[in-house]
């Protein structure tokens, strides 16, 4: 196969890293264009302070950063180092931050990042400028350090050029040349450069460049203050001009600050000022570009830095005799969720995006894009950075600017796993929203939907159940945030009586047409060639046999299927396969989520609530488990699916949104004799973990096979149709880790997710999901552990500053025989 022609727009750290990654894999017909001079082009790379920290809340981002620092460490440049492992030191000056550093240490340990928690005195020894008396402790990561970004760019460019790549600067790209839905090149001021693939690596200009091809790239160019002090006396002579820095990068996140050396001076980065979104159209690109003057370096605003200097001289007392010698407000990209944006344009084949990528993750992202382009799927899971992860309502200017600005404010904040977006809110509400508000719902937001977490109206139920023997242990302050003991009562009541859950926010698609079944048979692992009225749990795999998503598919007619999916990335995946498989004139895919609504009616008394309202036979023989029917409840047309994500008798009841409120009222009125309640997401989550049900993207990703994730039952390798990933499953080596269920030994112990799990004194895995089980009276958690870990194995889960003993148990903790669901 001949190498396709690739044009990379942007010669910064991302574009140049990508050219290196592509050419080392044999794609050598690569041209890198930039409108600035090579290689200080005037973008973010040109002024980047070069901090690289591997530890991140995201496992994927940790892997991308780790690759970046290791690759840059091996680069050679005639002027000296491209990466210096000076290490990183994050210090805590509050108890909350000290807890958070323990949490980060947990992430690091479960992902193989070298680290050590230090006392205040040890922090002072490691970084003698800081005052240890105001520090509680610190997290030291010795492999982290400084990237000399421009040297890394040039070193990779040299390698790419040696393999055939061409780099051209001072060239304005006017637009992208298209033909029949595919790229054909780019038009510049000097002519057309032919291309089969065009990659947008334009940094904070990405949003504007994306508009040229009708693509919304959700990022905001944001100004960030960086200052350099006058010389510090004690650092005189300690760093040679070549070395530049020897002290670890210091992060004082309690005050939104970080520090690095520039010889005998200190560079100070500050996130504590108000967000400063920048309009790239107002940046002067016609002026001469140098390291001192470039469009990405705005005028320093000293008034915004006043608080930063006050806190700096408190932490680093020796600096009180100096001052800020120079500074600038440097522009770089923020997104609505703080992650990068990577992928291929769905409507324009061959147009790829690698945007909102900081130096920290640059080489890792480049490797991932190269694998994706050449192999068809990357080695690491990319759902957190996928171009198509955002809902349509998130792709407007107001949402992008508001949420990206909030990301800037929170970049060094302590973020709880259940912290909620502050704005915008109430963008998507189900027809039941007013009824839920009247019951005192505490709403969480996800995918712009308002979702009840629990209902204050059930406080009396909690009191009654406690009086009847329900035990709800006290929680520590961290795990008690965004939580209420009412949720335990709601879960308990679901198991013993009946509860109503709003399932409207769960993504729903309708796939119809004469090719619908054939397409689904190719896309998914289970056999969907079943009778009308069947409901099937199935998986979508990538080409390597990894789990992309899990689906619940109901066959409503011979050529009409309703798909319960996990979000916009699923719509993107299915849409692309419609085109790839030639199904375009044989199927229609529609997102019907907003036009419909859904209530989950579950519990042993659920049949008593709904049977009087319909003529349909809802007995076990009349509507079996994993079957559906169209009927009416009262006068309301509904589709009832006998499925249960909480593991109890009941149905998911779907109707058009216009009937939603009436359906709620009808079910709540009918359920009064049974004591029906509305219940929220926290109860829902704990119940699904009791039943061994997985959550795609949280418990399993493309890095995991179905068998390893404990859902191999959803794969029908013997079905007559081939499916994506089938061959890979037969050839792939077994996963070294498997998903197991843990039962914490102490009933008062609670974990929240991402904590390291220790076996025989060594970190062996990490927690994915967790929830306190009202049924068994302790916390249950899923964790990825070494294959062969047996039921009964004793483990330890490290939570903040505490270690909890736990035991590996069988996956289905409650009702493994499924008798409660099938009665």
Short mmCIF file of C-alpha atoms in Angstrom, two decimals, residues 154-592:
data_model
loop_
_atom_site.label_atom_id
_atom_site.label_comp_id
_atom_site.label_asym_id
_atom_site.label_seq_id
_atom_site.Cartn_x
_atom_site.Cartn_y
_atom_site.Cartn_z
CA UNK A 154 12.99 20.77 15.83
CA UNK A 155 14.37 17.38 16.85
CA UNK A 156 11.25 15.60 15.66
CA UNK A 157 11.16 17.66 12.47
CA UNK A 158 14.73 16.60 11.68
CA UNK A 159 13.74 12.94 12.06
CA UNK A 160 10.58 13.37 10.00
CA UNK A 161 12.48 15.19 7.26
CA UNK A 162 15.04 12.40 7.11
CA UNK A 163 12.17 10.05 6.23
CA UNK A 164 10.73 12.30 3.54
CA UNK A 165 8.49 14.83 5.32
CA UNK A 166 8.52 18.45 4.21
CA UNK A 167 8.05 21.48 6.46
CA UNK A 168 7.00 24.82 4.98
CA UNK A 169 6.59 27.98 7.02
CA UNK A 170 5.28 31.46 6.29
CA UNK A 171 2.46 29.97 4.24
CA UNK A 172 -1.11 31.08 4.76
CA UNK A 173 -3.75 28.35 4.34
CA UNK A 174 -6.83 29.85 2.75
CA UNK A 175 -9.17 26.86 2.78
CA UNK A 176 -9.48 23.10 2.44
CA UNK A 177 -10.08 21.66 -1.02
CA UNK A 178 -12.98 19.18 -1.05
CA UNK A 179 -14.51 16.84 -3.60
CA UNK A 180 -17.38 14.36 -3.16
CA UNK A 181 -17.25 14.54 0.63
CA UNK A 182 -13.50 13.99 0.93
CA UNK A 183 -10.50 16.26 1.24
CA UNK A 184 -8.30 16.76 -1.78
CA UNK A 185 -5.80 19.23 -0.38
CA UNK A 186 -5.41 22.73 0.97
CA UNK A 187 -5.33 26.01 -0.90
CA UNK A 188 -2.57 28.37 0.16
CA UNK A 189 -1.55 31.82 -0.99
CA UNK A 190 0.95 30.16 -3.33
CA UNK A 191 -1.28 27.41 -4.72
CA UNK A 192 -2.89 24.08 -3.91
CA UNK A 193 -1.11 21.36 -1.95
CA UNK A 194 -2.71 18.02 -2.80
CA UNK A 195 -3.67 15.73 0.06
CA UNK A 196 -5.66 12.61 0.85
CA UNK A 197 -5.65 13.57 4.52
CA UNK A 198 -5.57 16.99 6.16
CA UNK A 199 -4.92 17.22 9.89
CA UNK A 200 -5.87 20.33 11.85
CA UNK A 201 -3.16 20.94 14.45
CA UNK A 202 -3.59 24.71 14.56
CA UNK A 203 -3.77 25.07 18.33
CA UNK A 204 -5.94 27.88 19.59
CA UNK A 205 -6.82 28.77 15.97
CA UNK A 206 -8.50 25.37 15.68
CA UNK A 207 -12.04 26.56 16.25
CA UNK A 208 -11.75 29.10 13.44
CA UNK A 209 -10.07 26.62 11.10
CA UNK A 210 -12.77 24.02 11.79
CA UNK A 211 -15.45 26.46 10.66
CA UNK A 212 -13.93 26.43 7.18
CA UNK A 213 -15.07 22.83 6.78
CA UNK A 214 -18.35 23.13 8.69
CA UNK A 215 -16.98 21.55 11.85
CA UNK A 216 -17.38 22.87 15.39
CA UNK A 217 -14.19 22.32 17.36
CA UNK A 218 -15.22 23.21 20.93
CA UNK A 219 -12.29 25.14 22.32
CA UNK A 220 -11.65 28.65 23.59
CA UNK A 221 -8.32 30.50 23.31
CA UNK A 222 -7.65 31.63 26.88
CA UNK A 223 -4.98 34.02 28.14
CA UNK A 224 -2.93 32.78 31.09
CA UNK A 225 -0.47 34.88 33.08
CA UNK A 226 3.21 33.98 33.19
CA UNK A 227 5.89 36.10 34.85
CA UNK A 228 9.64 35.83 35.41
CA UNK A 229 11.32 37.33 38.46
CA UNK A 230 14.51 39.25 38.88
CA UNK A 231 17.53 37.06 39.81
CA UNK A 232 17.27 35.12 43.08
CA UNK A 233 20.49 35.38 45.06
CA UNK A 234 20.59 31.83 46.42
CA UNK A 235 20.13 30.39 42.91
CA UNK A 236 23.08 32.28 41.42
CA UNK A 237 25.48 29.81 39.83
CA UNK A 238 23.38 26.75 40.63
CA UNK A 239 22.10 26.29 37.09
CA UNK A 240 24.39 26.52 34.10
CA UNK A 241 23.01 28.16 30.97
CA UNK A 242 22.76 24.67 29.51
CA UNK A 243 20.97 23.08 32.46
CA UNK A 244 18.57 26.00 33.01
CA UNK A 245 16.77 24.27 35.90
CA UNK A 246 17.54 21.79 38.64
CA UNK A 247 14.77 22.33 41.18
CA UNK A 248 11.57 20.35 40.66
CA UNK A 249 8.61 22.12 39.11
CA UNK A 250 6.65 23.42 42.07
CA UNK A 251 2.86 23.60 42.08
CA UNK A 252 1.06 25.58 44.78
CA UNK A 253 -2.43 24.67 43.69
CA UNK A 254 -4.13 26.01 46.80
CA UNK A 255 -3.32 29.44 45.33
CA UNK A 256 -3.50 28.55 41.61
CA UNK A 257 0.26 28.90 41.11
CA UNK A 258 3.17 26.98 39.63
CA UNK A 259 6.91 27.71 39.49
CA UNK A 260 9.91 26.67 37.42
CA UNK A 261 13.49 27.91 37.18
CA UNK A 262 14.98 29.96 34.37
CA UNK A 263 18.62 29.90 35.40
CA UNK A 264 18.77 32.06 38.55
CA UNK A 265 15.27 33.44 38.01
CA UNK A 266 11.87 31.93 38.75
CA UNK A 267 9.03 31.62 36.28
CA UNK A 268 5.56 31.94 37.80
CA UNK A 269 2.35 30.71 36.16
CA UNK A 270 -0.99 31.87 37.54
CA UNK A 271 -4.54 30.57 37.09
CA UNK A 272 -6.13 32.65 39.83
CA UNK A 273 -7.14 35.59 37.66
CA UNK A 274 -10.50 35.91 35.95
CA UNK A 275 -10.91 34.01 32.67
CA UNK A 276 -9.62 35.96 29.66
CA UNK A 277 -11.10 34.45 26.48
CA UNK A 278 -9.35 35.78 23.38
CA UNK A 279 -10.73 36.49 19.93
CA UNK A 280 -8.12 35.13 17.55
CA UNK A 281 -9.47 37.33 14.78
CA UNK A 282 -8.10 40.32 16.68
CA UNK A 283 -4.56 38.91 16.91
CA UNK A 284 -2.02 40.61 14.70
CA UNK A 285 -0.35 37.98 12.56
CA UNK A 286 1.17 40.42 10.11
CA UNK A 287 3.76 41.78 12.52
CA UNK A 288 7.21 40.24 12.84
CA UNK A 289 7.27 37.10 14.95
CA UNK A 290 10.08 36.45 17.42
CA UNK A 291 10.40 34.70 20.76
CA UNK A 292 9.61 38.01 22.44
CA UNK A 293 6.81 39.13 20.15
CA UNK A 294 4.19 36.78 18.78
CA UNK A 295 0.40 36.76 18.44
CA UNK A 296 0.03 34.27 21.29
CA UNK A 297 1.81 36.54 23.81
CA UNK A 298 -0.47 39.34 24.94
CA UNK A 299 0.41 42.30 27.10
CA UNK A 300 0.96 41.42 30.75
CA UNK A 301 -1.75 42.82 33.05
CA UNK A 302 -0.02 43.52 36.40
CA UNK A 303 -3.21 44.24 38.33
CA UNK A 304 -4.38 40.68 37.71
CA UNK A 305 -1.10 39.38 39.17
CA UNK A 306 -1.21 41.21 42.51
CA UNK A 307 -2.65 38.28 44.46
CA UNK A 308 -0.23 35.88 42.82
CA UNK A 309 2.79 37.87 43.98
CA UNK A 310 1.47 38.12 47.55
CA UNK A 311 1.03 34.35 47.76
CA UNK A 312 4.35 33.73 46.03
CA UNK A 313 6.46 35.63 48.55
CA UNK A 314 4.58 33.83 51.33
CA UNK A 315 5.50 30.43 49.95
CA UNK A 316 8.94 31.46 48.66
CA UNK A 317 10.12 34.10 51.17
CA UNK A 318 13.42 34.86 49.46
CA UNK A 319 11.52 36.34 46.53
CA UNK A 320 10.21 39.19 48.68
CA UNK A 321 13.40 41.11 47.91
CA UNK A 322 12.82 40.82 44.18
CA UNK A 323 10.05 41.64 41.77
CA UNK A 324 8.48 40.63 38.51
CA UNK A 325 11.00 41.50 35.81
CA UNK A 326 8.94 40.52 32.80
CA UNK A 327 5.64 38.86 32.02
CA UNK A 328 3.02 38.15 29.41
CA UNK A 329 -0.47 36.75 29.09
CA UNK A 330 0.00 33.66 26.95
CA UNK A 331 -2.81 32.11 24.95
CA UNK A 332 -3.63 28.44 24.92
CA UNK A 333 -6.76 26.29 24.54
CA UNK A 334 -9.46 25.24 26.99
CA UNK A 335 -12.45 23.01 26.22
CA UNK A 336 -15.82 22.47 27.97
CA UNK A 337 -14.53 19.42 29.86
CA UNK A 338 -10.82 20.26 29.96
CA UNK A 339 -9.83 17.44 27.59
CA UNK A 340 -8.31 17.41 24.12
CA UNK A 341 -10.35 17.11 20.91
CA UNK A 342 -9.26 14.34 18.55
CA UNK A 343 -10.84 12.51 15.62
CA UNK A 344 -11.98 12.57 12.00
CA UNK A 345 -14.68 14.81 10.57
CA UNK A 346 -17.73 12.61 9.96
CA UNK A 347 -19.02 14.61 6.99
CA UNK A 348 -15.63 15.22 5.37
CA UNK A 349 -13.56 12.11 4.92
CA UNK A 350 -9.86 12.62 5.53
CA UNK A 351 -10.15 15.77 7.64
CA UNK A 352 -8.68 15.03 11.08
CA UNK A 353 -8.45 17.09 14.24
CA UNK A 354 -5.83 17.09 17.02
CA UNK A 355 -6.65 20.19 19.04
CA UNK A 356 -6.60 21.59 22.58
CA UNK A 357 -3.46 19.58 23.24
CA UNK A 358 -0.93 20.93 25.71
CA UNK A 359 2.78 20.11 25.54
CA UNK A 360 2.19 17.62 28.37
CA UNK A 361 0.21 15.26 26.13
CA UNK A 362 1.50 16.28 22.72
CA UNK A 363 3.55 13.26 21.65
CA UNK A 364 1.03 10.89 23.20
CA UNK A 365 -1.82 12.45 21.26
CA UNK A 366 0.27 12.40 18.09
CA UNK A 367 1.01 8.70 18.50
CA UNK A 368 -2.69 8.03 19.10
CA UNK A 369 -3.76 9.93 15.98
CA UNK A 370 -1.13 8.15 13.89
CA UNK A 371 -2.34 4.75 15.10
CA UNK A 372 -5.94 5.76 14.49
CA UNK A 373 -5.24 6.91 10.95
CA UNK A 374 -3.01 4.01 9.93
CA UNK A 375 -4.39 1.05 11.90
CA UNK A 376 -8.04 2.11 12.09
CA UNK A 377 -8.12 2.16 15.87
CA UNK A 378 -5.72 3.53 18.51
CA UNK A 379 -4.09 1.44 21.22
CA UNK A 380 -5.42 3.59 24.06
CA UNK A 381 -9.05 4.33 24.81
CA UNK A 382 -10.05 7.72 23.40
CA UNK A 383 -13.66 8.18 24.48
CA UNK A 384 -12.68 11.06 26.80
CA UNK A 385 -11.02 13.01 23.96
CA UNK A 386 -13.20 11.94 21.03
CA UNK A 387 -14.24 14.78 18.71
CA UNK A 388 -17.82 13.52 18.78
CA UNK A 389 -18.27 13.10 22.53
CA UNK A 390 -20.27 16.31 22.90
CA UNK A 391 -24.05 16.67 22.68
CA UNK A 392 -25.40 18.96 19.95
CA UNK A 393 -26.51 21.48 22.57
CA UNK A 394 -22.91 21.73 23.75
CA UNK A 395 -21.68 22.89 20.35
CA UNK A 396 -22.80 26.50 20.49
CA UNK A 397 -20.73 29.55 21.36
CA UNK A 398 -22.49 30.32 24.64
CA UNK A 399 -22.00 26.83 26.04
CA UNK A 400 -18.41 26.51 24.81
CA UNK A 401 -17.27 29.85 26.20
CA UNK A 402 -19.13 29.49 29.52
CA UNK A 403 -17.93 25.98 30.29
CA UNK A 404 -14.39 26.47 28.99
CA UNK A 405 -14.05 29.56 31.16
CA UNK A 406 -15.18 27.51 34.14
CA UNK A 407 -12.54 24.92 33.29
CA UNK A 408 -9.93 27.67 33.48
CA UNK A 409 -11.19 28.73 36.91
CA UNK A 410 -11.14 25.13 38.16
CA UNK A 411 -7.88 23.95 36.58
CA UNK A 412 -6.15 23.71 39.97
CA UNK A 413 -9.26 23.22 42.10
CA UNK A 414 -9.94 20.08 44.10
CA UNK A 415 -12.62 18.42 41.99
CA UNK A 416 -14.94 15.92 43.60
CA UNK A 417 -16.11 13.05 41.35
CA UNK A 418 -19.67 14.32 41.72
CA UNK A 419 -19.07 18.05 41.50
CA UNK A 420 -21.70 19.56 39.24
CA UNK A 421 -21.36 22.04 36.42
CA UNK A 422 -22.52 25.45 37.64
CA UNK A 423 -23.65 26.85 34.30
CA UNK A 424 -25.46 26.53 32.06
CA UNK A 425 -28.11 24.48 33.83
CA UNK A 426 -31.67 23.35 33.06
CA UNK A 427 -30.79 23.07 29.38
CA UNK A 428 -32.39 19.64 29.02
CA UNK A 429 -35.19 18.59 31.34
CA UNK A 430 -37.53 15.64 31.12
CA UNK A 431 -41.32 16.08 31.16
CA UNK A 432 -41.19 15.04 34.81
CA UNK A 433 -38.94 17.90 35.91
CA UNK A 434 -41.64 19.98 37.60
CA UNK A 435 -42.99 16.94 39.43
CA UNK A 436 -39.49 16.01 40.57
CA UNK A 437 -38.77 19.55 41.74
CA UNK A 438 -41.95 19.49 43.82
CA UNK A 439 -40.62 16.35 45.53
CA UNK A 440 -37.39 18.13 46.46
CA UNK A 441 -35.15 16.49 43.88
CA UNK A 442 -31.44 17.20 44.18
CA UNK A 443 -30.40 17.38 40.54
CA UNK A 444 -27.15 16.26 39.01
CA UNK A 445 -26.27 17.25 35.46
CA UNK A 446 -24.89 14.99 32.74
CA UNK A 447 -25.02 15.47 28.98
CA UNK A 448 -26.90 18.71 29.81
CA UNK A 449 -29.77 16.69 31.34
CA UNK A 450 -31.02 17.39 34.85
CA UNK A 451 -31.10 14.03 36.65
CA UNK A 452 -32.47 13.54 40.17
CA UNK A 453 -29.81 12.16 42.51
CA UNK A 454 -32.25 11.76 45.42
CA UNK A 455 -35.54 13.22 46.64
CA UNK A 456 -35.93 15.15 49.89
CA UNK A 457 -39.56 13.99 49.93
CA UNK A 458 -38.20 10.58 50.95
CA UNK A 459 -36.65 11.89 54.18
CA UNK A 460 -39.62 10.53 56.11
CA UNK A 461 -39.12 7.13 54.47
CA UNK A 462 -35.50 7.17 55.64
CA UNK A 463 -36.63 7.84 59.21
CA UNK A 464 -39.17 5.03 59.03
CA UNK A 465 -36.68 2.53 57.61
CA UNK A 466 -34.09 3.47 60.21
CA UNK A 467 -36.65 2.85 62.90
CA UNK A 468 -37.28 -0.51 61.26
CA UNK A 469 -33.59 -1.46 61.39
CA UNK A 470 -31.97 0.08 58.29
CA UNK A 471 -28.41 1.05 59.18
CA UNK A 472 -26.77 3.91 57.29
CA UNK A 473 -23.22 4.54 58.56
CA UNK A 474 -21.84 8.05 58.85
CA UNK A 475 -19.57 9.13 56.01
CA UNK A 476 -16.37 11.12 56.03
CA UNK A 477 -16.63 14.67 54.69
CA UNK A 478 -15.29 13.78 51.23
CA UNK A 479 -17.60 10.85 50.47
CA UNK A 480 -20.54 12.72 52.05
CA UNK A 481 -20.32 15.51 49.48
CA UNK A 482 -23.11 15.44 46.89
CA UNK A 483 -24.70 12.53 48.74
CA UNK A 484 -27.62 11.94 51.07
CA UNK A 485 -28.56 8.95 53.26
CA UNK A 486 -31.98 9.28 51.63
CA UNK A 487 -30.49 7.50 48.61
CA UNK A 488 -29.93 4.40 50.75
CA UNK A 489 -33.59 4.43 51.74
CA UNK A 490 -34.60 4.75 48.09
CA UNK A 491 -32.50 1.73 47.13
CA UNK A 492 -33.85 -0.32 50.02
CA UNK A 493 -37.44 0.58 49.14
CA UNK A 494 -36.89 -0.43 45.51
CA UNK A 495 -35.83 -3.89 46.66
CA UNK A 496 -38.80 -4.31 49.00
CA UNK A 497 -41.65 -2.36 47.39
CA UNK A 498 -41.66 -0.22 44.23
CA UNK A 499 -39.98 2.91 42.90
CA UNK A 500 -40.13 5.11 39.82
CA UNK A 501 -36.90 6.16 38.06
CA UNK A 502 -36.54 8.81 35.36
CA UNK A 503 -34.64 7.10 32.55
CA UNK A 504 -35.30 9.83 29.99
CA UNK A 505 -31.67 11.06 29.79
CA UNK A 506 -30.45 7.67 28.58
CA UNK A 507 -29.64 7.98 24.87
CA UNK A 508 -32.11 6.40 22.43
CA UNK A 509 -31.85 5.91 18.68
CA UNK A 510 -34.29 4.55 16.16
CA UNK A 511 -32.78 2.53 13.34
CA UNK A 512 -35.18 1.64 10.55
CA UNK A 513 -35.19 0.41 7.00
CA UNK A 514 -34.69 -2.83 5.08
CA UNK A 515 -31.00 -2.95 5.97
CA UNK A 516 -31.41 -2.28 9.69
CA UNK A 517 -31.02 -5.88 10.86
CA UNK A 518 -28.04 -6.58 8.62
CA UNK A 519 -26.32 -3.43 9.85
CA UNK A 520 -26.91 -4.31 13.50
CA UNK A 521 -25.66 -7.85 12.97
CA UNK A 522 -22.42 -6.39 11.60
CA UNK A 523 -22.11 -3.72 14.28
CA UNK A 524 -22.84 -5.80 17.37
CA UNK A 525 -21.78 -9.01 19.03
CA UNK A 526 -25.08 -10.65 19.93
CA UNK A 527 -27.59 -12.26 17.58
CA UNK A 528 -30.35 -9.77 16.82
CA UNK A 529 -32.17 -11.94 14.28
CA UNK A 530 -35.01 -12.54 16.71
CA UNK A 531 -38.75 -12.09 16.58
CA UNK A 532 -40.50 -8.74 16.79
CA UNK A 533 -40.83 -7.86 20.47
CA UNK A 534 -37.39 -9.15 21.42
CA UNK A 535 -34.97 -7.10 23.51
CA UNK A 536 -31.26 -7.95 23.34
CA UNK A 537 -28.25 -6.83 25.33
CA UNK A 538 -25.28 -6.55 22.98
CA UNK A 539 -21.92 -4.86 22.51
CA UNK A 540 -20.17 -2.76 19.90
CA UNK A 541 -16.48 -3.61 19.62
CA UNK A 542 -13.70 -1.82 17.82
CA UNK A 543 -11.56 -3.58 15.23
CA UNK A 544 -9.23 -4.83 17.98
CA UNK A 545 -12.05 -6.52 19.87
CA UNK A 546 -12.21 -3.89 22.62
CA UNK A 547 -15.53 -2.81 24.12
CA UNK A 548 -16.65 0.50 22.60
CA UNK A 549 -20.15 0.48 24.04
CA UNK A 550 -22.97 -1.70 25.24
CA UNK A 551 -26.46 -1.42 23.77
CA UNK A 552 -29.97 -2.61 24.54
CA UNK A 553 -31.75 -3.22 21.23
CA UNK A 554 -35.52 -3.72 20.97
CA UNK A 555 -37.03 -5.02 17.73
CA UNK A 556 -40.25 -3.04 17.41
CA UNK A 557 -41.06 -4.19 13.86
CA UNK A 558 -39.37 -6.24 11.16
CA UNK A 559 -37.32 -3.24 10.10
CA UNK A 560 -37.57 -0.91 13.11
CA UNK A 561 -35.23 -1.13 16.11
CA UNK A 562 -34.92 1.06 19.19
CA UNK A 563 -31.35 1.26 20.49
CA UNK A 564 -30.47 2.20 24.04
CA UNK A 565 -26.97 3.67 23.72
CA UNK A 566 -24.41 5.63 25.76
CA UNK A 567 -24.03 8.98 24.02
CA UNK A 568 -23.04 10.93 20.91
CA UNK A 569 -19.94 8.84 20.20
CA UNK A 570 -22.23 5.86 19.59
CA UNK A 571 -24.24 7.84 17.04
CA UNK A 572 -20.99 8.78 15.34
CA UNK A 573 -19.76 5.18 15.26
CA UNK A 574 -23.03 3.85 13.83
CA UNK A 575 -23.30 6.67 11.30
CA UNK A 576 -19.80 6.02 9.96
CA UNK A 577 -20.54 2.30 9.58
CA UNK A 578 -23.71 3.11 7.67
CA UNK A 579 -21.53 4.92 5.15
CA UNK A 580 -18.67 2.40 5.23
CA UNK A 581 -21.00 -0.55 4.72
CA UNK A 582 -23.02 1.00 1.94
CA UNK A 583 -26.21 1.13 3.97
CA UNK A 584 -26.96 4.78 3.21
CA UNK A 585 -30.03 4.08 1.08
CA UNK A 586 -31.25 1.15 3.19
CA UNK A 587 -31.41 2.52 6.74
CA UNK A 588 -32.34 5.67 8.63
CA UNK A 589 -30.78 6.49 11.99
CA UNK A 590 -32.52 9.03 14.24
CA UNK A 591 -31.75 10.28 17.72
CA UNK A 592 -35.17 10.15 19.41
#
